[in-house]
Short mmCIF file of C-alpha atoms and ligand atoms in Angstrom, two decimals:
data_model
loop_
_atom_site.label_atom_id
_atom_site.label_comp_id
_atom_site.label_asym_id
_atom_site.label_seq_id
_atom_site.Cartn_x
_atom_site.Cartn_y
_atom_site.Cartn_z
CA MET D 21 42.28 67.86 58.05
CA LYS D 22 41.95 69.05 54.39
CA PRO D 23 45.11 68.27 52.30
CA ILE D 24 47.63 71.08 52.01
CA GLN D 25 47.41 72.53 48.57
CA VAL D 26 50.33 72.79 46.18
CA GLY D 27 50.91 74.73 43.00
CA LEU D 28 53.60 73.51 40.56
CA LEU D 29 55.45 75.89 38.18
CA GLY D 30 57.05 73.87 35.50
CA ALA D 31 55.74 70.49 34.29
CA GLY D 32 59.00 68.94 33.07
CA THR D 33 60.86 65.73 34.04
CA VAL D 34 60.97 66.45 37.88
CA GLY D 35 57.43 67.79 37.97
CA SER D 36 56.19 64.50 36.36
CA GLY D 37 58.18 62.46 38.82
CA THR D 38 56.79 64.55 41.81
CA PHE D 39 53.14 63.71 40.41
CA LYS D 40 53.91 59.98 40.20
CA VAL D 41 55.65 59.47 43.62
CA LEU D 42 53.05 61.65 45.39
CA LEU D 43 50.25 59.49 43.88
CA ARG D 44 51.95 56.30 44.41
CA ASN D 45 52.96 56.80 48.02
CA GLN D 46 50.25 59.10 49.09
CA GLU D 47 49.05 57.12 52.07
CA GLU D 48 52.51 56.82 53.53
CA ILE D 49 53.30 60.42 52.79
CA LYS D 50 50.03 61.43 54.54
CA ARG D 51 50.89 59.35 57.57
CA ARG D 52 54.27 60.91 57.71
CA ALA D 53 53.11 64.57 57.04
CA GLY D 54 50.03 64.51 59.30
CA ARG D 55 47.68 65.45 56.35
CA GLY D 56 47.41 64.88 52.71
CA ILE D 57 49.56 66.76 50.11
CA GLU D 58 47.86 67.56 46.88
CA ILE D 59 49.12 69.38 43.74
CA THR D 60 45.95 71.13 42.70
CA MET D 61 47.33 73.56 40.06
CA VAL D 62 50.04 73.47 37.46
CA ALA D 63 51.55 76.22 35.21
CA ASP D 64 53.52 75.46 32.16
CA LEU D 65 53.56 77.39 28.81
CA ASP D 66 53.03 74.07 27.19
CA THR D 67 49.57 73.34 28.68
CA ALA D 68 49.27 69.97 26.66
CA ARG D 69 52.46 68.66 28.25
CA ALA D 70 51.17 70.00 31.78
CA ARG D 71 47.78 68.22 31.27
CA GLU D 72 49.49 65.00 30.47
CA VAL D 73 51.74 65.23 33.56
CA ALA D 74 49.03 66.36 35.88
CA GLY D 75 46.11 64.08 35.01
CA GLU D 76 42.49 64.70 35.69
CA GLY D 77 41.17 67.05 38.50
CA VAL D 78 44.41 69.28 38.44
CA LYS D 79 43.86 72.97 37.20
CA VAL D 80 46.36 73.65 34.36
CA VAL D 81 47.16 77.21 33.29
CA ALA D 82 49.86 78.69 31.11
CA ASP D 83 50.43 81.69 33.44
CA ALA D 84 52.42 80.98 36.59
CA ARG D 85 51.13 84.07 38.25
CA GLU D 86 47.50 82.56 38.30
CA VAL D 87 49.03 79.91 40.70
CA ILE D 88 50.72 82.47 42.94
CA ALA D 89 47.45 84.51 43.00
CA ASN D 90 45.32 81.56 43.98
CA PRO D 91 44.57 82.01 47.78
CA ASP D 92 43.99 78.33 48.17
CA ILE D 93 47.71 77.46 47.43
CA ASP D 94 49.85 76.94 50.52
CA ILE D 95 53.13 75.96 48.69
CA VAL D 96 54.55 76.82 45.44
CA ILE D 97 57.11 74.42 43.69
CA GLU D 98 59.43 76.08 41.24
CA LEU D 99 60.79 73.84 38.65
CA ILE D 100 61.38 76.32 36.00
CA GLY D 101 65.09 76.82 36.52
CA GLY D 102 67.51 79.66 35.72
CA TYR D 103 67.88 83.13 37.13
CA GLY D 104 65.38 85.07 34.95
CA ILE D 105 61.62 84.61 35.43
CA ALA D 106 62.14 82.02 38.17
CA LYS D 107 63.63 84.60 40.39
CA GLN D 108 60.80 86.97 39.75
CA LEU D 109 58.20 84.21 40.36
CA VAL D 110 59.83 82.97 43.67
CA LEU D 111 59.99 86.47 45.06
CA GLU D 112 56.44 87.06 44.04
CA ALA D 113 55.20 83.77 45.59
CA ILE D 114 57.11 84.74 48.83
CA ALA D 115 55.40 88.27 48.80
CA ALA D 116 51.99 86.45 48.42
CA GLY D 117 52.86 84.59 51.63
CA LYS D 118 53.39 81.17 49.87
CA HIS D 119 56.06 78.73 51.08
CA VAL D 120 58.50 77.81 48.22
CA VAL D 121 60.04 74.41 47.29
CA THR D 122 62.74 74.85 44.53
CA ALA D 123 65.25 72.69 42.79
CA ASN D 124 66.93 75.75 41.33
CA LYS D 125 70.57 75.75 42.46
CA ALA D 126 71.74 78.53 40.14
CA LEU D 127 68.98 80.94 41.41
CA LEU D 128 69.84 80.30 45.16
CA ALA D 129 73.63 80.30 44.74
CA VAL D 130 73.45 83.68 42.97
CA HIS D 131 70.36 85.37 44.45
CA GLY D 132 70.04 83.33 47.64
CA THR D 133 70.79 86.27 50.09
CA GLU D 134 67.87 88.25 48.65
CA ILE D 135 65.50 85.36 48.45
CA PHE D 136 66.15 84.06 51.91
CA ALA D 137 65.85 87.60 53.29
CA ALA D 138 62.55 88.05 51.71
CA ALA D 139 61.30 84.80 53.03
CA HIS D 140 62.48 85.46 56.59
CA ALA D 141 60.79 88.99 56.46
CA LYS D 142 57.57 87.27 55.32
CA GLY D 143 57.72 84.28 57.67
CA VAL D 144 57.73 81.66 54.82
CA MET D 145 60.04 78.68 54.03
CA VAL D 146 62.21 78.30 51.04
CA ALA D 147 63.18 74.64 50.80
CA PHE D 148 65.64 73.44 48.37
CA GLU D 149 66.83 69.79 49.08
CA ALA D 150 66.35 68.91 45.42
CA ALA D 151 68.91 71.74 44.41
CA VAL D 152 71.90 69.78 45.54
CA ALA D 153 72.69 66.19 44.67
CA GLY D 154 69.26 65.26 43.59
CA GLY D 155 67.81 62.55 45.64
CA ILE D 156 70.54 62.35 48.31
CA PRO D 157 69.25 64.29 51.44
CA ILE D 158 72.55 66.12 51.95
CA ILE D 159 70.82 69.49 52.73
CA LYS D 160 68.96 67.72 55.55
CA ALA D 161 72.12 65.92 56.73
CA LEU D 162 74.10 69.25 56.88
CA ARG D 163 71.42 71.34 58.27
CA GLU D 164 69.99 69.06 60.80
CA GLY D 165 71.69 65.63 61.19
CA LEU D 166 75.11 67.08 61.68
CA THR D 167 73.96 70.24 63.60
CA ALA D 168 76.12 69.12 66.81
CA ASN D 169 79.24 69.46 64.70
CA SER D 170 81.72 72.08 63.90
CA ILE D 171 82.03 71.02 60.19
CA GLN D 172 85.60 71.09 58.93
CA TRP D 173 85.29 70.36 55.28
CA LEU D 174 83.17 68.66 52.67
CA ALA D 175 84.06 67.35 49.20
CA GLY D 176 81.56 66.09 46.69
CA ILE D 177 80.99 64.64 43.35
CA ILE D 178 77.92 66.79 42.69
CA ASN D 179 77.55 66.67 38.84
CA GLY D 180 76.58 63.50 37.10
CA THR D 181 77.36 64.55 33.64
CA THR D 182 80.99 65.17 34.34
CA ASN D 183 81.40 62.16 36.53
CA PHE D 184 79.94 60.00 33.66
CA ILE D 185 82.42 61.67 31.17
CA LEU D 186 85.48 61.07 33.57
CA SER D 187 84.37 57.47 34.33
CA GLU D 188 84.15 56.80 30.56
CA MET D 189 87.61 58.58 29.83
CA ARG D 190 89.22 56.28 32.46
CA ASP D 191 87.55 53.06 31.40
CA LYS D 192 87.98 53.47 27.66
CA GLY D 193 91.14 55.64 27.48
CA LEU D 194 89.19 58.13 25.30
CA ASP D 195 89.60 61.81 25.16
CA PHE D 196 87.16 64.40 26.52
CA ALA D 197 85.60 65.56 23.29
CA THR D 198 84.78 61.90 22.17
CA VAL D 199 83.10 61.06 25.39
CA LEU D 200 81.23 64.23 25.60
CA LYS D 201 79.62 63.45 22.15
CA GLU D 202 78.66 59.94 23.37
CA ALA D 203 77.22 61.30 26.57
CA GLN D 204 75.14 63.80 24.55
CA ARG D 205 73.93 60.87 22.31
CA LEU D 206 72.89 58.67 25.25
CA GLY D 207 71.20 61.62 26.94
CA TYR D 208 73.66 62.01 29.90
CA ALA D 209 74.68 65.44 28.75
CA GLU D 210 72.62 68.38 27.65
CA ALA D 211 72.70 69.66 24.07
CA ASP D 212 74.37 72.70 25.76
CA PRO D 213 76.46 71.18 28.45
CA THR D 214 78.39 74.31 29.33
CA PHE D 215 77.26 74.63 32.96
CA ASP D 216 78.00 71.02 33.63
CA ILE D 217 81.49 70.61 31.93
CA GLU D 218 82.71 73.96 33.03
CA GLY D 219 82.02 73.20 36.62
CA VAL D 220 79.39 76.04 37.13
CA ASP D 221 76.61 73.58 38.14
CA ALA D 222 78.90 72.00 40.75
CA GLY D 223 79.93 75.51 41.74
CA HIS D 224 76.21 76.42 42.46
CA LYS D 225 75.80 73.37 44.60
CA VAL D 226 78.98 73.52 46.63
CA THR D 227 78.22 77.25 47.37
CA LEU D 228 74.86 76.24 48.92
CA MET D 229 76.39 73.41 50.96
CA SER D 230 79.28 75.76 52.10
CA ALA D 231 76.78 78.43 53.25
CA ILE D 232 74.98 75.73 55.34
CA ALA D 233 77.98 73.99 56.60
CA PHE D 234 79.69 77.29 57.81
CA GLY D 235 76.75 79.66 58.27
CA ILE D 236 78.14 82.13 55.79
CA PRO D 237 76.04 83.94 53.05
CA VAL D 238 75.83 82.30 49.68
CA GLN D 239 78.62 83.70 47.58
CA PHE D 240 78.90 81.98 44.32
CA ASP D 241 80.77 84.99 43.01
CA LYS D 242 83.67 84.10 45.32
CA ALA D 243 83.86 80.46 44.33
CA HIS D 244 86.77 79.26 42.32
CA ILE D 245 85.55 77.26 39.30
CA GLU D 246 87.22 75.15 36.80
CA GLY D 247 85.74 72.26 34.69
CA ILE D 248 86.91 69.27 33.03
CA THR D 249 87.18 70.48 29.38
CA LYS D 250 91.14 70.66 29.45
CA LEU D 251 91.61 67.33 30.98
CA ALA D 252 93.76 64.84 28.91
CA ALA D 253 93.34 61.21 28.78
CA GLN D 254 97.04 60.78 29.57
CA ASP D 255 96.76 62.59 32.82
CA ILE D 256 94.08 60.24 33.83
CA LYS D 257 96.36 57.32 32.97
CA TYR D 258 99.38 58.81 34.88
CA ALA D 259 97.15 59.41 37.84
CA GLU D 260 96.08 55.88 37.77
CA GLN D 261 99.64 54.69 37.77
CA LEU D 262 100.33 56.73 40.89
CA GLY D 263 97.26 55.30 42.77
CA TYR D 264 94.92 58.13 41.96
CA ARG D 265 91.64 58.83 40.06
CA ILE D 266 90.53 62.12 38.75
CA LYS D 267 87.29 63.59 39.86
CA LEU D 268 85.47 66.92 39.51
CA LEU D 269 85.15 67.82 43.08
CA GLY D 270 83.14 70.67 44.84
CA ILE D 271 85.32 71.29 47.94
CA THR D 272 84.64 73.75 50.79
CA LYS D 273 86.85 73.88 53.88
CA ARG D 274 87.22 75.87 57.06
CA THR D 275 90.73 77.05 57.69
CA ALA D 276 92.35 79.43 60.11
CA GLN D 277 92.54 82.09 57.38
CA GLY D 278 88.88 81.72 56.07
CA ILE D 279 86.68 79.43 53.92
CA GLU D 280 88.03 77.60 50.72
CA LEU D 281 85.25 77.35 48.06
CA ARG D 282 86.22 75.65 44.87
CA VAL D 283 85.49 73.25 42.08
CA HIS D 284 88.12 71.75 39.94
CA PRO D 285 89.39 68.33 38.77
CA SER D 286 91.15 66.71 41.61
CA LEU D 287 93.34 63.59 42.01
CA VAL D 288 91.83 61.34 44.75
CA PRO D 289 93.55 58.29 46.18
CA SER D 290 92.01 55.27 44.40
CA LYS D 291 91.29 53.55 47.74
CA ARG D 292 88.93 56.33 48.85
CA LEU D 293 85.13 55.54 48.46
CA LEU D 294 84.79 58.88 46.63
CA ALA D 295 87.25 57.88 43.97
CA ASN D 296 85.05 54.75 43.22
CA VAL D 297 81.83 56.69 42.64
CA GLU D 298 81.39 55.88 38.92
CA GLY D 299 79.01 57.05 36.15
CA ALA D 300 76.37 59.57 36.72
CA MET D 301 76.16 58.88 40.46
CA ASN D 302 76.70 61.66 43.10
CA ALA D 303 78.48 61.46 46.50
CA VAL D 304 79.39 63.90 49.24
CA VAL D 305 81.96 63.38 52.13
CA VAL D 306 81.38 65.64 55.15
CA HIS D 307 83.83 65.90 57.91
CA GLY D 308 82.59 67.03 61.24
CA ASP D 309 84.55 67.47 64.38
CA ALA D 310 82.35 65.11 66.51
CA VAL D 311 81.10 62.63 63.97
CA GLY D 312 84.23 62.26 61.93
CA THR D 313 83.96 61.49 58.19
CA THR D 314 80.50 60.72 56.74
CA LEU D 315 79.46 59.75 53.18
CA TYR D 316 76.39 60.27 51.39
CA TYR D 317 75.89 58.68 48.01
CA GLY D 318 73.00 58.36 45.41
CA LYS D 319 71.43 59.62 42.31
CA GLY D 320 72.08 63.31 41.76
CA ALA D 321 69.49 63.76 38.96
CA GLY D 322 66.57 62.13 37.28
CA SER D 323 62.74 62.35 37.57
CA GLU D 324 61.89 60.29 40.72
CA PRO D 325 65.24 60.85 42.57
CA THR D 326 64.80 64.59 42.37
CA ALA D 327 61.06 64.25 43.12
CA SER D 328 61.98 62.33 46.26
CA ALA D 329 63.80 65.51 47.51
CA VAL D 330 61.10 67.86 46.45
CA ILE D 331 58.44 65.75 48.23
CA ALA D 332 60.59 65.64 51.40
CA ASP D 333 60.51 69.31 51.42
CA LEU D 334 56.76 69.37 50.93
CA VAL D 335 56.38 67.07 54.05
CA ASP D 336 58.78 69.31 56.03
CA ILE D 337 56.66 72.33 55.19
CA THR D 338 53.39 70.49 55.85
CA ARG D 339 54.70 69.56 59.33
CA LEU D 340 56.12 73.17 60.20
CA HIS D 341 53.91 75.63 58.39
CA THR D 342 51.71 76.36 61.52
CA ALA D 343 54.81 76.59 63.77
CA ASP D 344 56.12 80.01 64.76
CA ALA D 345 58.68 81.07 62.04
CA ALA D 346 61.27 81.35 64.88
CA HIS D 347 61.07 77.85 65.70
CA ARG D 348 61.59 76.35 62.26
CA VAL D 349 64.91 75.20 60.98
CA PRO D 350 66.68 78.36 59.57
CA HIS D 351 67.19 78.36 55.78
CA LEU D 352 71.01 78.18 56.02
CA ALA D 353 71.03 76.24 59.26
CA PHE D 354 72.11 79.09 61.36
CA HIS D 355 69.81 81.89 62.50
CA PRO D 356 70.03 84.96 60.13
CA ASP D 357 71.32 87.14 63.05
CA ALA D 358 73.98 84.51 63.82
CA MET D 359 75.64 84.23 60.57
CA SER D 360 79.46 84.20 60.22
CA ASP D 361 81.50 86.83 58.37
CA LEU D 362 84.41 84.53 57.83
CA LYS D 363 85.76 85.44 54.33
CA VAL D 364 85.94 83.23 51.24
CA LEU D 365 89.66 82.92 50.42
CA PRO D 366 91.02 83.85 47.16
CA MET D 367 92.37 80.87 45.27
CA ALA D 368 95.98 82.00 45.72
CA GLU D 369 95.64 81.48 49.53
CA VAL D 370 94.37 77.98 49.16
CA VAL D 371 96.77 75.23 50.49
CA THR D 372 96.61 71.91 48.83
CA SER D 373 98.96 69.50 47.04
CA TYR D 374 99.40 69.10 43.34
CA TYR D 375 100.02 66.89 40.41
CA LEU D 376 102.34 68.36 37.74
CA ARG D 377 103.14 67.10 34.31
CA LEU D 378 106.04 68.62 32.51
CA ARG D 379 106.86 67.78 28.87
CA VAL D 380 110.72 68.21 29.01
CA ALA D 381 113.77 67.70 26.93
CA ASP D 382 115.25 64.38 28.01
CA GLN D 383 118.73 65.61 28.85
CA ALA D 384 121.16 65.88 31.81
CA GLY D 385 120.30 68.33 34.46
CA VAL D 386 116.47 68.93 33.63
CA LEU D 387 115.19 67.00 36.62
CA ALA D 388 117.75 68.63 38.97
CA LYS D 389 116.86 72.12 37.67
CA VAL D 390 113.04 71.44 38.11
CA THR D 391 113.42 69.96 41.51
CA GLY D 392 115.83 72.88 42.48
CA LEU D 393 113.32 75.55 41.57
CA LEU D 394 110.48 73.67 43.54
CA ALA D 395 112.95 73.32 46.53
CA THR D 396 113.79 77.07 46.46
CA ALA D 397 110.15 77.87 46.53
CA GLY D 398 109.80 75.71 49.62
CA ILE D 399 107.56 73.16 47.70
CA SER D 400 108.26 69.60 48.89
CA ILE D 401 108.04 66.68 46.48
CA ASP D 402 105.93 63.66 47.41
CA ALA D 403 106.52 61.51 44.39
CA VAL D 404 108.16 61.71 40.99
CA LEU D 405 107.33 59.52 37.87
CA GLN D 406 109.33 59.70 34.73
CA ARG D 407 108.36 57.82 31.58
CA GLU D 408 110.89 56.46 29.07
CA ALA D 409 111.27 58.84 26.24
CA ASP D 410 110.27 56.23 23.68
CA GLU D 411 107.09 55.45 25.49
CA VAL D 412 106.14 59.16 25.44
CA GLY D 413 107.23 60.32 22.03
CA GLY D 414 107.89 57.21 20.08
CA GLU D 415 111.10 55.43 18.93
CA GLY D 416 114.12 57.90 19.25
CA SER D 417 112.13 60.60 21.07
CA THR D 418 114.25 63.18 22.88
CA GLN D 419 111.32 64.34 24.99
CA THR D 420 109.66 62.81 27.93
CA ASP D 421 107.07 63.58 30.71
CA LEU D 422 107.91 64.31 34.12
CA ILE D 423 105.23 63.86 36.65
CA ILE D 424 105.67 65.34 40.13
CA LEU D 425 103.22 64.95 43.13
CA THR D 426 103.95 67.73 45.70
CA HIS D 427 103.05 67.93 49.37
CA ASP D 428 100.80 70.74 50.44
CA ALA D 429 101.73 74.16 49.15
CA ARG D 430 100.14 77.55 48.87
CA GLU D 431 98.53 77.93 45.45
CA GLY D 432 99.96 81.50 44.96
CA THR D 433 103.52 80.13 45.49
CA VAL D 434 102.80 77.26 43.12
CA ASN D 435 101.66 79.71 40.56
CA ASP D 436 104.82 81.64 40.82
CA VAL D 437 107.04 78.61 40.59
CA LEU D 438 105.22 77.33 37.55
CA ALA D 439 105.71 80.52 35.79
CA GLU D 440 109.51 80.03 36.38
CA LEU D 441 109.36 76.29 35.26
CA GLN D 442 107.40 77.24 32.19
CA ALA D 443 110.10 79.71 31.15
CA LEU D 444 112.93 77.02 31.13
CA PRO D 445 113.96 76.30 27.53
CA THR D 446 113.89 72.65 28.39
CA VAL D 447 110.24 72.69 29.36
CA LEU D 448 108.60 72.17 25.91
CA GLN D 449 104.72 72.41 26.37
CA PRO D 450 102.39 74.10 28.76
CA ILE D 451 102.61 72.55 32.16
CA VAL D 452 99.73 70.45 33.25
CA ARG D 453 98.61 71.24 36.92
CA ILE D 454 95.98 69.35 38.71
CA ARG D 455 95.03 69.61 42.41
CA LYS D 456 95.22 66.74 44.61
CA GLU D 457 93.05 65.97 47.72
CA GLU D 458 93.88 63.23 50.06
CA LEU D 459 90.47 63.49 51.83
CA SER D 460 91.89 61.89 54.98
N1 HSE X 12 73.06 68.59 35.30
C1 HSE X 12 73.28 68.02 36.63
C2 HSE X 12 74.20 66.78 36.63
C3 HSE X 12 71.97 67.56 37.31
O1 HSE X 12 74.72 66.43 35.58
O2 HSE X 12 74.40 66.37 37.76
C4 HSE X 12 71.16 68.70 37.72
O3 HSE X 12 71.80 69.53 38.56
#
């Protein structure tokens, strides 16, 4: 059978890896897919770069629409990124009856409902393994491997840039800004790292995983997102003293009230495997009712790791593209007419535990007042750590840090009591609040 023909939009790092791996492993890939897979056309505004990436025998064009218009192309790989032209091209490729493979988490997390509906109507596949956690086959695991389960929750380190920064902050005791500069110098962080450090990239990825885990529409606009820019080195140190590490987690959870969907720094017990995922690596823990807790670990970015996911999608499409559309794996794991309308909970309704740090006047009655307000709000304390004033503020200091770990509490209740605590004259600086996940 003649090879399936693929058109590539965007000849950057991942495109280059896709060419290399397809060529290097072409025999094995063909034996798995049942026929050869060939990228026969590449579009990139930088045609010289595209020519270099593609090598001989591949048609290179500047206009992506030439690829979409080519009737010989069966699958279009979109590696342009962003919500702009990429959205237009993906919709045009679908309208032209092409299957689409994309690594574009931003596009699918924000416009997924429209894109999947268009693909469903046209009977084509939109595959996106590379959009979440790079080379880790987490979409495959959630959509197929764990299909017997009622998934209860998942939590992941799904942004390598921020995990690298947090690892460095902990290892070297450095502050966020210093480590960010170093990460940019080493090429771990983009020149504009906003999406990574503000948690947006992780938000896109957890939104996609949540949709597949629970069969709900993609709803990035409902996700609660906080990044790591406000994290202080001293909180990483205190967390360590209490037996925790701070990680930027993407979390989604099924509760009786609805779905939690959130990204924020979290204390994780140091003994958990997830707490020991260091540097730019990614990992996702998924808890299903039948299987229990499972862990997926690997490289979340990079040329060949991401190409590994792109090619897995190419193989899936090659195997399935002649199958009746109704017999393929649904885009979001659940059939479109069987999606759930479980609501995504506002953050105030989320129940979790907390790390609180209060800079207080070191005088009689302060601790009693603080714990009294927490008790009145029904918030139970799990642990308290108080540093000696001299250690915190230097010789003769009259201030100290009071660190409190709470048991589970409703976020709205915690917000109210934090406002009361902040108003106390003996609380001298803005209170630090970091959520805590036991992941048990
Ligand atoms: N910028 C992402 C990260 C990789 O740092 O993990 C692509 O999603």
